PDB file of N, CA and C in Angstrom:
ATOM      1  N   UNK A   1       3.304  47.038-144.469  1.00 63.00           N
ATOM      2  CA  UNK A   1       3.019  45.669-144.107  1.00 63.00           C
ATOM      3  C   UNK A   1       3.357  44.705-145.226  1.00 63.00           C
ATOM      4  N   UNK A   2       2.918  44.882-146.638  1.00 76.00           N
ATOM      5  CA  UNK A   2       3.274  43.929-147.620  1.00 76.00           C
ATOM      6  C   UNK A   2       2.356  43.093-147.472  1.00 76.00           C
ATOM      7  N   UNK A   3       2.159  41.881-149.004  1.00 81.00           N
ATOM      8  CA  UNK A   3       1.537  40.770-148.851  1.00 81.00           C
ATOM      9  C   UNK A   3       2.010  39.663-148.296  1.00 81.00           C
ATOM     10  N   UNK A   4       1.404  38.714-148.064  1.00 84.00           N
ATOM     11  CA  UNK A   4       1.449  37.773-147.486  1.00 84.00           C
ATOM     12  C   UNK A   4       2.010  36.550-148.603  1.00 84.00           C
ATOM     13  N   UNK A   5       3.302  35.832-148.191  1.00 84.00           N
ATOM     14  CA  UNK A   5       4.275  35.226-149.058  1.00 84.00           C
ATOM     15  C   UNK A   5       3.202  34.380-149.739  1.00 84.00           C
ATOM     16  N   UNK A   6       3.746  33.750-150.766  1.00 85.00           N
ATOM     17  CA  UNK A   6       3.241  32.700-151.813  1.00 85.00           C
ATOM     18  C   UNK A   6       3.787  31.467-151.384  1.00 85.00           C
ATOM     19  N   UNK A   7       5.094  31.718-150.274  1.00 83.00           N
ATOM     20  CA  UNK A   7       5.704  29.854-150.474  1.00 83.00           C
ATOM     21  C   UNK A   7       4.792  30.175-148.782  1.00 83.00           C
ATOM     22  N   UNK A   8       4.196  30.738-148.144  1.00 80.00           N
ATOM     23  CA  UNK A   8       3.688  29.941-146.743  1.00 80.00           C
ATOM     24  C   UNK A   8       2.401  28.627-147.351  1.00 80.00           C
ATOM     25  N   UNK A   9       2.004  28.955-148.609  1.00 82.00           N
ATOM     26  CA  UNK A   9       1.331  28.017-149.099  1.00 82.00           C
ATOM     27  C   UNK A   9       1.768  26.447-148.901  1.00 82.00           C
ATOM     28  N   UNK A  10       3.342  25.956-149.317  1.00 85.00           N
ATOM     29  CA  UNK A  10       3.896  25.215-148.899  1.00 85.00           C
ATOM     30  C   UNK A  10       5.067  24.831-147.829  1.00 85.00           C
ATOM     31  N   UNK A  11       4.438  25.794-146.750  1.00 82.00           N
ATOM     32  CA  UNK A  11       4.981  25.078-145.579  1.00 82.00           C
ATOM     33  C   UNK A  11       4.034  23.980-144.722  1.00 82.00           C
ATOM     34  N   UNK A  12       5.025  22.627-144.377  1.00 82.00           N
ATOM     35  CA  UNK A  12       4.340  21.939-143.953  1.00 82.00           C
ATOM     36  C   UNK A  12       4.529  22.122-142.327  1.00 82.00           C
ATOM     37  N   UNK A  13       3.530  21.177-141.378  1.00 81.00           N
ATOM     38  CA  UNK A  13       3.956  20.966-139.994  1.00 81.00           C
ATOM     39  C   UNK A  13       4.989  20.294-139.854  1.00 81.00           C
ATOM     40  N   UNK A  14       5.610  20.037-138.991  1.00 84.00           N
ATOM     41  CA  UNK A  14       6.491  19.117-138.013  1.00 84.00           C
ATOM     42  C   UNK A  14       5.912  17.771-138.061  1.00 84.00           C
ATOM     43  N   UNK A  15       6.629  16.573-138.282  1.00 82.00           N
ATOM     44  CA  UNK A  15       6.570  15.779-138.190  1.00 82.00           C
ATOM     45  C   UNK A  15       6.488  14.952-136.674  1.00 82.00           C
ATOM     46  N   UNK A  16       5.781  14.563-135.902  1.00 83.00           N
ATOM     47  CA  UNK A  16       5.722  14.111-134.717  1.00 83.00           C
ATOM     48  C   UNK A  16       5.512  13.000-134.366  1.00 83.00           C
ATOM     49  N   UNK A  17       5.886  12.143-133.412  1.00 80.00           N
ATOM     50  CA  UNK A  17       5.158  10.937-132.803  1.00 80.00           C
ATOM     51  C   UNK A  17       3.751  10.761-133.007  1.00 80.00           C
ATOM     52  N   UNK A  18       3.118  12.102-132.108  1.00 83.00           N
ATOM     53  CA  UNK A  18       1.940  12.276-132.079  1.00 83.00           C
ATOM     54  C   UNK A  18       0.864  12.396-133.415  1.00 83.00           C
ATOM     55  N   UNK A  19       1.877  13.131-134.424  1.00 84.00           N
ATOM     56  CA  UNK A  19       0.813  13.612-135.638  1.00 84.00           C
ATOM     57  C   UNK A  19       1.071  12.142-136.107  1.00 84.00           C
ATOM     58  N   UNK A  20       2.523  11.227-135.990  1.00 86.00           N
ATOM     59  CA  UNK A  20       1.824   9.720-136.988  1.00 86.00           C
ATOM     60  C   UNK A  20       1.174   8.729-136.015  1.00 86.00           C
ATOM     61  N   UNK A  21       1.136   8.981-135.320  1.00 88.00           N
ATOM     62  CA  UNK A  21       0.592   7.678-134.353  1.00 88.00           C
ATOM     63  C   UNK A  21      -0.616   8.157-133.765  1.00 88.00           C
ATOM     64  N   UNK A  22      -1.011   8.984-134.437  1.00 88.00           N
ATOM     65  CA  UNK A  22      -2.505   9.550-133.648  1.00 88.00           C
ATOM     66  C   UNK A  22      -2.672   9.517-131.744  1.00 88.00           C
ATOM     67  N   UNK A  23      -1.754  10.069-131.185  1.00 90.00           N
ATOM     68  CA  UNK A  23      -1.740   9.670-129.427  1.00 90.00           C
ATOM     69  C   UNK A  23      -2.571  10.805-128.839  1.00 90.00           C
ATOM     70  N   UNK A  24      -3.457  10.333-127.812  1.00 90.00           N
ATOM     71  CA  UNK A  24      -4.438  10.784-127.243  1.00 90.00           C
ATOM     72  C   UNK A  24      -4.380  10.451-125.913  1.00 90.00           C
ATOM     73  N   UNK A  25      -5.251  10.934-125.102  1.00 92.00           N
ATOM     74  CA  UNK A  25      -5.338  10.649-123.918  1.00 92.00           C
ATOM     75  C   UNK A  25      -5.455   9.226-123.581  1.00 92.00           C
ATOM     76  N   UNK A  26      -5.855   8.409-124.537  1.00 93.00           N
ATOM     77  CA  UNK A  26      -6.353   6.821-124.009  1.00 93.00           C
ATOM     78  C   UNK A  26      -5.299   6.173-124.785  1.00 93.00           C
ATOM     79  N   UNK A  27      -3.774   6.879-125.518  1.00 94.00           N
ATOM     80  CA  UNK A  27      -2.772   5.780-125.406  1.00 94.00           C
ATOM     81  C   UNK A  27      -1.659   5.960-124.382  1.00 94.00           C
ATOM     82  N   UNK A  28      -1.134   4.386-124.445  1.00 94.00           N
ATOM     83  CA  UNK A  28      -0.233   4.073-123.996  1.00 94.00           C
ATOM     84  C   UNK A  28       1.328   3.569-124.985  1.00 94.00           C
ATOM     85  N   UNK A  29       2.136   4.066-124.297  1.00 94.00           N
ATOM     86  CA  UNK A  29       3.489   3.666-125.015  1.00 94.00           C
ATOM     87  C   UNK A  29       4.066   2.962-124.379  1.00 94.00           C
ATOM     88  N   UNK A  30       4.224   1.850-124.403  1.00 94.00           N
ATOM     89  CA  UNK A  30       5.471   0.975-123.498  1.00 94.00           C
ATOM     90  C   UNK A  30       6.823   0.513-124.503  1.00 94.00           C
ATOM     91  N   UNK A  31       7.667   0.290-123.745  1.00 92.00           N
ATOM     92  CA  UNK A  31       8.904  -0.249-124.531  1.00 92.00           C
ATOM     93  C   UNK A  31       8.889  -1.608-124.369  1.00 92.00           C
ATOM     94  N   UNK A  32       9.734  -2.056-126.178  1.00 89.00           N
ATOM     95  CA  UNK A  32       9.151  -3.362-126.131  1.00 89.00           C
ATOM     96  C   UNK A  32      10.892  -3.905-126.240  1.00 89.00           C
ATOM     97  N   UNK A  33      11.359  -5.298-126.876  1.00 84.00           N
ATOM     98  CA  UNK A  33      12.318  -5.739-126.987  1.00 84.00           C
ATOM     99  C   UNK A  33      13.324  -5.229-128.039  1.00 84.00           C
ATOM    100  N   UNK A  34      12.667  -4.761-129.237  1.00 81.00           N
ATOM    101  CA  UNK A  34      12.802  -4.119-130.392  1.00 81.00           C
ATOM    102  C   UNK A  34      12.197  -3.032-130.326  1.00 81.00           C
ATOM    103  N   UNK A  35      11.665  -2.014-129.308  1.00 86.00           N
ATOM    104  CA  UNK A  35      11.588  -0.622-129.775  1.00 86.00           C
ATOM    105  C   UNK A  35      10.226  -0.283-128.791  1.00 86.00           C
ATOM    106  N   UNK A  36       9.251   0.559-129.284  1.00 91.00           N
ATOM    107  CA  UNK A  36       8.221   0.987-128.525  1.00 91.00           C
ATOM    108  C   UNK A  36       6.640   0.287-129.302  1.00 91.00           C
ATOM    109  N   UNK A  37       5.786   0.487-128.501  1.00 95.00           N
ATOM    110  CA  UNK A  37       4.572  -0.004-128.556  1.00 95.00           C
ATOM    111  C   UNK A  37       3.616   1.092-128.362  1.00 95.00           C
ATOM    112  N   UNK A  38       3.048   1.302-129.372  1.00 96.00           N
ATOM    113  CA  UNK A  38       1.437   2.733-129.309  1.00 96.00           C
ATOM    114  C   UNK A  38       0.461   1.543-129.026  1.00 96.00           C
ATOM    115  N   UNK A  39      -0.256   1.440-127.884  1.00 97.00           N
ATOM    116  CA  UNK A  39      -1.547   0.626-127.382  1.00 97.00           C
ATOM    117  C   UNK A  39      -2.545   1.941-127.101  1.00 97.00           C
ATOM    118  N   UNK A  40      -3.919   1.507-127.571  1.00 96.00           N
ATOM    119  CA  UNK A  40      -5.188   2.691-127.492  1.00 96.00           C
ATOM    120  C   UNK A  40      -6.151   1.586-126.666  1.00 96.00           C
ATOM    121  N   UNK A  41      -6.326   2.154-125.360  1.00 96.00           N
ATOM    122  CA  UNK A  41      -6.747   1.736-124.453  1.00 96.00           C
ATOM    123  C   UNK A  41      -8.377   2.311-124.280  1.00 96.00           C
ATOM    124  N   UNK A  42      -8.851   3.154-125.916  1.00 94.00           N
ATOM    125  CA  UNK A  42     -10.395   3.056-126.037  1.00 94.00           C
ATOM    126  C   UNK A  42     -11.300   2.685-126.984  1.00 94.00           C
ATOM    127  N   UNK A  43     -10.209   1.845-127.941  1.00 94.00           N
ATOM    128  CA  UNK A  43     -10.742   1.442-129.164  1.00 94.00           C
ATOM    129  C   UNK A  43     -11.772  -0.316-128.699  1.00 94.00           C
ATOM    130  N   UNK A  44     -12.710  -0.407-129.173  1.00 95.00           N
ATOM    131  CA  UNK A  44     -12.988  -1.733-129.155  1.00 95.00           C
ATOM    132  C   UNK A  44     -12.281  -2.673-129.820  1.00 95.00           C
ATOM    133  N   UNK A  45     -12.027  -3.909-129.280  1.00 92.00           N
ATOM    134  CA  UNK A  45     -11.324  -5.034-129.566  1.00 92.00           C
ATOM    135  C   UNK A  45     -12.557  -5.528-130.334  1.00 92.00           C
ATOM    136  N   UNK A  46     -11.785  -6.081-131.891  1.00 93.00           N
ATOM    137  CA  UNK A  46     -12.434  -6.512-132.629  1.00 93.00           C
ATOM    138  C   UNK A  46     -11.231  -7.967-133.410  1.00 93.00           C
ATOM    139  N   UNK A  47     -12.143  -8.734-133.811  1.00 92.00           N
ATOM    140  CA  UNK A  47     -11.641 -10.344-134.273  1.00 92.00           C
ATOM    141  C   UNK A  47     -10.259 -10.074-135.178  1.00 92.00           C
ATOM    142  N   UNK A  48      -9.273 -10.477-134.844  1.00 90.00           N
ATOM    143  CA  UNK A  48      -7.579 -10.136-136.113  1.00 90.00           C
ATOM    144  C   UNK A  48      -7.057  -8.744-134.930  1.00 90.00           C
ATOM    145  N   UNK A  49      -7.304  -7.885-134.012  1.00 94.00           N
ATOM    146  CA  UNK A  49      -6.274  -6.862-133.749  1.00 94.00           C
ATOM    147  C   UNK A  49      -5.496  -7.339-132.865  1.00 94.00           C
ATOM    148  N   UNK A  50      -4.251  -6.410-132.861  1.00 96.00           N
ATOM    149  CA  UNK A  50      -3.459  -7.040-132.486  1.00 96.00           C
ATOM    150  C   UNK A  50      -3.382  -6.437-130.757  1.00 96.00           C
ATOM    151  N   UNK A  51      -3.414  -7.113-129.230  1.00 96.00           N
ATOM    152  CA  UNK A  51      -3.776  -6.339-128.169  1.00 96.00           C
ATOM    153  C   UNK A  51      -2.694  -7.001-127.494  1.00 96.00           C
ATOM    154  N   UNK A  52      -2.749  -5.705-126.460  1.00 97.00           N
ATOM    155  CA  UNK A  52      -1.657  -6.027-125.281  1.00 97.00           C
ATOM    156  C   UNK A  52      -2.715  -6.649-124.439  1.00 97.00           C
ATOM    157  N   UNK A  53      -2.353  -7.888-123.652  1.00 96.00           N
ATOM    158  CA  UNK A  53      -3.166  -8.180-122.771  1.00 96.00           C
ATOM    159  C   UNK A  53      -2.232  -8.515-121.527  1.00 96.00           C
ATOM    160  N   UNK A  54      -2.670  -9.186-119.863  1.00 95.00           N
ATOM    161  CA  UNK A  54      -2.372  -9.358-119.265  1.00 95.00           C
ATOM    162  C   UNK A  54      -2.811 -10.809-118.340  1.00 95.00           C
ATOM    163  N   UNK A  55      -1.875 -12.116-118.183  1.00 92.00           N
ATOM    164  CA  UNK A  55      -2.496 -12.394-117.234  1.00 92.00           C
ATOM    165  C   UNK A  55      -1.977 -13.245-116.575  1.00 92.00           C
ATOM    166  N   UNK A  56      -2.003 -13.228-115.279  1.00 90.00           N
ATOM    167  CA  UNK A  56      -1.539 -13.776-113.737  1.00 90.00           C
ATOM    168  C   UNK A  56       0.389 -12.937-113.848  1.00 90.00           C
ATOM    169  N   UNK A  57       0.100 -11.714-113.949  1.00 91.00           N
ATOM    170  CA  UNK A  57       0.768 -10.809-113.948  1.00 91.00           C
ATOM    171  C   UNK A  57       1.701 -10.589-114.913  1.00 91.00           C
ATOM    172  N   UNK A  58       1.477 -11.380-115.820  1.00 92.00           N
ATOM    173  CA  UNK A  58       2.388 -11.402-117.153  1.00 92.00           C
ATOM    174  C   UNK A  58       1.300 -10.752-118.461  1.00 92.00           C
ATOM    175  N   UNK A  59       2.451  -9.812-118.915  1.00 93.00           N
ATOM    176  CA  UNK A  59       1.890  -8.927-120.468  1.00 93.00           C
ATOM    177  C   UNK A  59       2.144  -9.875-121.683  1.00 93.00           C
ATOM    178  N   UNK A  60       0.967  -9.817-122.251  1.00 94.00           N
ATOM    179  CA  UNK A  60       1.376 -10.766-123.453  1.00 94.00           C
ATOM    180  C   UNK A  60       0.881  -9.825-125.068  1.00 94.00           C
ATOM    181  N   UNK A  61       1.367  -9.970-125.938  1.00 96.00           N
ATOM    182  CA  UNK A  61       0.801  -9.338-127.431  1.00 96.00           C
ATOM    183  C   UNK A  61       0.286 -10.310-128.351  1.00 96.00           C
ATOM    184  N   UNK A  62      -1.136 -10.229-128.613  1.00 95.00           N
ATOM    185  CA  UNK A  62      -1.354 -11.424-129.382  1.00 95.00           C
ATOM    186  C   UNK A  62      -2.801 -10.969-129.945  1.00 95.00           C
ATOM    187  N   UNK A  63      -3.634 -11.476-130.222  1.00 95.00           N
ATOM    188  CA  UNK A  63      -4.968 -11.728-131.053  1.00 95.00           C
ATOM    189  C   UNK A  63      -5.826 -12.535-130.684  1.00 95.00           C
ATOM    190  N   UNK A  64      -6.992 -11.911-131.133  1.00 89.00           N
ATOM    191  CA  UNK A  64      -8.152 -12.823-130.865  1.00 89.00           C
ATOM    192  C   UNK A  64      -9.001 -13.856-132.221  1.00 89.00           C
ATOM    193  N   UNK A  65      -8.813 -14.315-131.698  1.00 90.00           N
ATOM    194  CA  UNK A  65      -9.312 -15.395-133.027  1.00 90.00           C
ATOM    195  C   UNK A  65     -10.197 -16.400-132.426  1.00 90.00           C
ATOM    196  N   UNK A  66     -11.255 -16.213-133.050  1.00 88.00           N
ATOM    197  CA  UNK A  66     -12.452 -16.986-132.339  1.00 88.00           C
ATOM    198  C   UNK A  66     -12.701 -16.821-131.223  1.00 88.00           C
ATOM    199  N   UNK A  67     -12.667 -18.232-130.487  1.00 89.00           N
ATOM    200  CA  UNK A  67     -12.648 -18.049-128.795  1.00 89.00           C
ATOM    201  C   UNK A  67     -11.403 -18.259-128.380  1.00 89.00           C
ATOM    202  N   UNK A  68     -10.347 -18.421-128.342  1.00 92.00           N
ATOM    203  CA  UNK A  68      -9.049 -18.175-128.201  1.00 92.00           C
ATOM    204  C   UNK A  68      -8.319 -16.458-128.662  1.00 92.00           C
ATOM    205  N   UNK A  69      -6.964 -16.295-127.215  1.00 94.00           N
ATOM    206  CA  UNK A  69      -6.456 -15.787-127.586  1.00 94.00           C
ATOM    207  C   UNK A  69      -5.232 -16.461-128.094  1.00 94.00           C
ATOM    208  N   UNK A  70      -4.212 -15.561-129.124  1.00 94.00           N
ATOM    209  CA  UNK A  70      -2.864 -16.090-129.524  1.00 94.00           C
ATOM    210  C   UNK A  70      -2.159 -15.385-128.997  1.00 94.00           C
ATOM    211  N   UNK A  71      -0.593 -15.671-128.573  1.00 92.00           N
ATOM    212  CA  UNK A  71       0.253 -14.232-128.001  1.00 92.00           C
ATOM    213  C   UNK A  71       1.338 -14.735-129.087  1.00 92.00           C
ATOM    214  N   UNK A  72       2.362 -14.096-129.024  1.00 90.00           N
ATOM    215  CA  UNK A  72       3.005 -13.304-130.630  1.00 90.00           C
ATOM    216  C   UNK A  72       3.703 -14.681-130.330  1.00 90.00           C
ATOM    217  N   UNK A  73       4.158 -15.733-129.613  1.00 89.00           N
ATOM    218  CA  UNK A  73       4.719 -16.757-129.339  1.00 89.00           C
ATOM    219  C   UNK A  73       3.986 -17.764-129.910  1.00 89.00           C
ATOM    220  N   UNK A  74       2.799 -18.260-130.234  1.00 91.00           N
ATOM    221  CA  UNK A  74       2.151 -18.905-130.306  1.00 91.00           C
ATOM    222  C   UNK A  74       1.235 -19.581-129.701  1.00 91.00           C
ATOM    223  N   UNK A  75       1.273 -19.049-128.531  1.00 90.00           N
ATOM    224  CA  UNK A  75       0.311 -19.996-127.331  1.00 90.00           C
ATOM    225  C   UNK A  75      -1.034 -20.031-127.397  1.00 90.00           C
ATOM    226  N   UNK A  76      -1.401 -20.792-126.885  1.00 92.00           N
ATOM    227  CA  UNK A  76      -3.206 -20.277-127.143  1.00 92.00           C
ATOM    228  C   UNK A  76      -3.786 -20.002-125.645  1.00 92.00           C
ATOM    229  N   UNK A  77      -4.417 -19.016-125.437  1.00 92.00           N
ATOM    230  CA  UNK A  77      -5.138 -19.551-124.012  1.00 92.00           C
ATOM    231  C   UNK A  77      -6.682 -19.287-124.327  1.00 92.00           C
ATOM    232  N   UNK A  78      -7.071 -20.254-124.018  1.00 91.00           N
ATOM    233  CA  UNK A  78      -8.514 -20.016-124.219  1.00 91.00           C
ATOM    234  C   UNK A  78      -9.501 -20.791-123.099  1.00 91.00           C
ATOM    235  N   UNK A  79     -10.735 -21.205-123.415  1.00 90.00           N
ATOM    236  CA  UNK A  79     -11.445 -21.824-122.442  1.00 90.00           C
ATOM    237  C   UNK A  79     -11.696 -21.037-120.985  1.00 90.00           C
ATOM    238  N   UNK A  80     -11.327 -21.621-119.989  1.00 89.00           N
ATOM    239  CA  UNK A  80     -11.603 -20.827-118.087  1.00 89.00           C
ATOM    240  C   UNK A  80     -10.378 -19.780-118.554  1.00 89.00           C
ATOM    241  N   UNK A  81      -9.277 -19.859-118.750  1.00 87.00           N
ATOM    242  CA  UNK A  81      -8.027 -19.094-118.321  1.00 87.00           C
ATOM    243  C   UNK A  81      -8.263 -17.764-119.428  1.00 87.00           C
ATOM    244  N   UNK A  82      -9.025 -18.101-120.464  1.00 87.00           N
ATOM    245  CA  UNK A  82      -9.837 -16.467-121.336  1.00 87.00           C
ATOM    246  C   UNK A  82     -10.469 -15.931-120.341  1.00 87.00           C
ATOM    247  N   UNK A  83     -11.098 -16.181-119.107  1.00 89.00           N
ATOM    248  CA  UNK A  83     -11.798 -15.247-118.287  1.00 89.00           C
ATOM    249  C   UNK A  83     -10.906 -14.633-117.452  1.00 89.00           C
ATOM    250  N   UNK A  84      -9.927 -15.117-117.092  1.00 91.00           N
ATOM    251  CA  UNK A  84      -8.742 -13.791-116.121  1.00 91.00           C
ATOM    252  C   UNK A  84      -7.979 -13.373-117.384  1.00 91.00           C
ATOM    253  N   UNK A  85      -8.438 -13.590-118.490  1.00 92.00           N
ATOM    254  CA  UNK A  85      -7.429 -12.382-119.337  1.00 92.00           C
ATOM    255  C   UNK A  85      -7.672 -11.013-119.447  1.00 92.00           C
ATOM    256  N   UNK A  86      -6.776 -10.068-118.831  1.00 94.00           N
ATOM    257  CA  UNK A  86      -7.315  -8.762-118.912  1.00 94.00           C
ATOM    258  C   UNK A  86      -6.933  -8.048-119.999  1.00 94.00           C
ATOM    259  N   UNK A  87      -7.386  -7.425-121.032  1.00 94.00           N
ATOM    260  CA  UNK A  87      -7.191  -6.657-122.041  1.00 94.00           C
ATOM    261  C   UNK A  87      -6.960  -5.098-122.234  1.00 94.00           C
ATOM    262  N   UNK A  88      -5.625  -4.981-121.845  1.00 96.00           N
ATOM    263  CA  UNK A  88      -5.247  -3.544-121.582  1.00 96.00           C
ATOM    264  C   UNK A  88      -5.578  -2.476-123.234  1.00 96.00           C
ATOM    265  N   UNK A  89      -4.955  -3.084-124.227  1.00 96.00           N
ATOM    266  CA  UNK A  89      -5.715  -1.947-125.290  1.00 96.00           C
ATOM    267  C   UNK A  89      -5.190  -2.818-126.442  1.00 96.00           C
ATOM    268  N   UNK A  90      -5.798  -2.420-127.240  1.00 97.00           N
ATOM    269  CA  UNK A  90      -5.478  -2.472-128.692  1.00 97.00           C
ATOM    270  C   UNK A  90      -4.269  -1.757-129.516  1.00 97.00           C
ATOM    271  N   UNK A  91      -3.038  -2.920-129.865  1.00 96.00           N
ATOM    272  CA  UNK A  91      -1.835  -1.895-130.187  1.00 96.00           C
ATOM    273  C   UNK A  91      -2.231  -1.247-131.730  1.00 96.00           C
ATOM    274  N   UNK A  92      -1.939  -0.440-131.634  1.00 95.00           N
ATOM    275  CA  UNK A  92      -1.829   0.638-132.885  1.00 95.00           C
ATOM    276  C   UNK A  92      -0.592   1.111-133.840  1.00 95.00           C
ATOM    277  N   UNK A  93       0.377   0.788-133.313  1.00 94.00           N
ATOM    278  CA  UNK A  93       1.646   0.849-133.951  1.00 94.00           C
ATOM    279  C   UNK A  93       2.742   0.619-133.145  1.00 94.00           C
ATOM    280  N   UNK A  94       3.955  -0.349-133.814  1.00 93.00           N
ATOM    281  CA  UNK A  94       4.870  -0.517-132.958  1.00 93.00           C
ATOM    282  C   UNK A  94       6.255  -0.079-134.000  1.00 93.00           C
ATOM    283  N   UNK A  95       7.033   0.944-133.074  1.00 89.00           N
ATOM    284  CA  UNK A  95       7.713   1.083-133.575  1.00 89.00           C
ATOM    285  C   UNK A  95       9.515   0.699-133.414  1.00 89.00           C
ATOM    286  N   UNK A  96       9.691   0.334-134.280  1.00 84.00           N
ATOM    287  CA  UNK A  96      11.232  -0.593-133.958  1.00 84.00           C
ATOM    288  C   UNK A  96      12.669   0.400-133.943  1.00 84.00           C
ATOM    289  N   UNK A  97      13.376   0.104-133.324  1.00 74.00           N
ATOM    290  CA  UNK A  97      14.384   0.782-133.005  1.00 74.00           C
ATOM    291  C   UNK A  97      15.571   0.104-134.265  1.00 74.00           C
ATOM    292  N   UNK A  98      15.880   0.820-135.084  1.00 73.00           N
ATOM    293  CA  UNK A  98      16.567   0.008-136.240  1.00 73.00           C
ATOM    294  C   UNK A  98      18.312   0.084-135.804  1.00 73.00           C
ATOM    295  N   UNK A  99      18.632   0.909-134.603  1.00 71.00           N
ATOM    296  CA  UNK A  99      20.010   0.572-134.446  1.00 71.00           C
ATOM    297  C   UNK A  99      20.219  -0.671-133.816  1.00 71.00           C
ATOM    298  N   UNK A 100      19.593  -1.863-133.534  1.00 60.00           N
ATOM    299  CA  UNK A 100      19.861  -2.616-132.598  1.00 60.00           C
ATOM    300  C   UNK A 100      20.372  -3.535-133.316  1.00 60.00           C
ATOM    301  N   UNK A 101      20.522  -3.694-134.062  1.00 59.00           N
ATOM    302  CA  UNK A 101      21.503  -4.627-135.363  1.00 59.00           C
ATOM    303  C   UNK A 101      20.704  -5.914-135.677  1.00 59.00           C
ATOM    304  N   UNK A 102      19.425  -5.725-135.001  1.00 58.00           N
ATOM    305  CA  UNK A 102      18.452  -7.152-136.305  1.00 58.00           C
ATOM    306  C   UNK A 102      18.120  -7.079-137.394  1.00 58.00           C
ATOM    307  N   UNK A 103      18.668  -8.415-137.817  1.00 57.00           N
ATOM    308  CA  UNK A 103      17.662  -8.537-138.971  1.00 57.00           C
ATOM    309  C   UNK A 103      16.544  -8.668-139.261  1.00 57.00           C
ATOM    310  N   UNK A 104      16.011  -7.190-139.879  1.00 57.00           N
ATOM    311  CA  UNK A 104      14.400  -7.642-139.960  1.00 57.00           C
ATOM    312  C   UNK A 104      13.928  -7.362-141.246  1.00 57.00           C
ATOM    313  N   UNK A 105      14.970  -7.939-142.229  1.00 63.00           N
ATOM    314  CA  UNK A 105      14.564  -8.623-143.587  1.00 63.00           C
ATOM    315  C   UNK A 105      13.891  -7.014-144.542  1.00 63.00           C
ATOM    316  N   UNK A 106      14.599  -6.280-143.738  1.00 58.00           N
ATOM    317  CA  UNK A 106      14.000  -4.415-144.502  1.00 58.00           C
ATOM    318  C   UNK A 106      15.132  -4.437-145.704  1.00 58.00           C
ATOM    319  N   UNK A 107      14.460  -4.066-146.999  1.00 57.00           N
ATOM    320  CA  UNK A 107      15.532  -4.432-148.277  1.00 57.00           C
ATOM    321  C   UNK A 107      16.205  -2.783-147.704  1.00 57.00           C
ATOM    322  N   UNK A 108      15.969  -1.751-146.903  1.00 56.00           N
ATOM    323  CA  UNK A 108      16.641  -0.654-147.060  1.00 56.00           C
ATOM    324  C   UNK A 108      17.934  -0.477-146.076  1.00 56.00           C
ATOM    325  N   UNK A 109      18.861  -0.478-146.519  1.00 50.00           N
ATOM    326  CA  UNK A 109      20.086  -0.132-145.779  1.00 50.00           C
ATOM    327  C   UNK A 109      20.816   0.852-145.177  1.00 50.00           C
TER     328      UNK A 109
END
């Protein structure tokens, strides 16, 4: 049989979606304009995160700040039209597709 090697000490796992983005049963991945979106649809929404929300059938990405929401555009909706906002999850990581030829000001080439 022999002993058992010295380098299995440094073997690592596989690198995955899953092992960096922590995905579980309560996320969601959607595709965005620039790449994909990890949303966790069981975390509590708390004041600064950043959430996918929904409303009068349009998805929006934005924040909560105070009593207003913001969507990544700048809009505010707040007041009556904060009560049909539905809050699908809290995004968790978005990840960008770097062949699409934007500039997004990354010093790495």
């Amino acid at each position: 049989m022999g002993f058992p090697s010295p380098a299995a000490d440094y073997v690592q796992t596989t690198v995955t979606a899953d092992s960096i983005c922590g995905l579980t049963s309560n996320s969601l991945v959607i595709q965005t304009d620039s790449g994909l979106a990890v949303i966790d649809r069981g975390l509590p929404v708390r004041q600064g995160d950043v959430l996918l929300a929904s409303l009068e059938g349009r998805s929006y990405f934005g924040k909560i700040w105070g009593q207003a929401f913001i969507t990544h555009d700048g809009d505010v909706i707040e007041g009556e039209c904060l009560d049909d906002l539905q809050v699908i999850g809290v995004v968790t990581h978005f990840i960008t597709d770097t062949r699409n030829g934007l500039d997004d000001d990354c010093p790495v080439m």
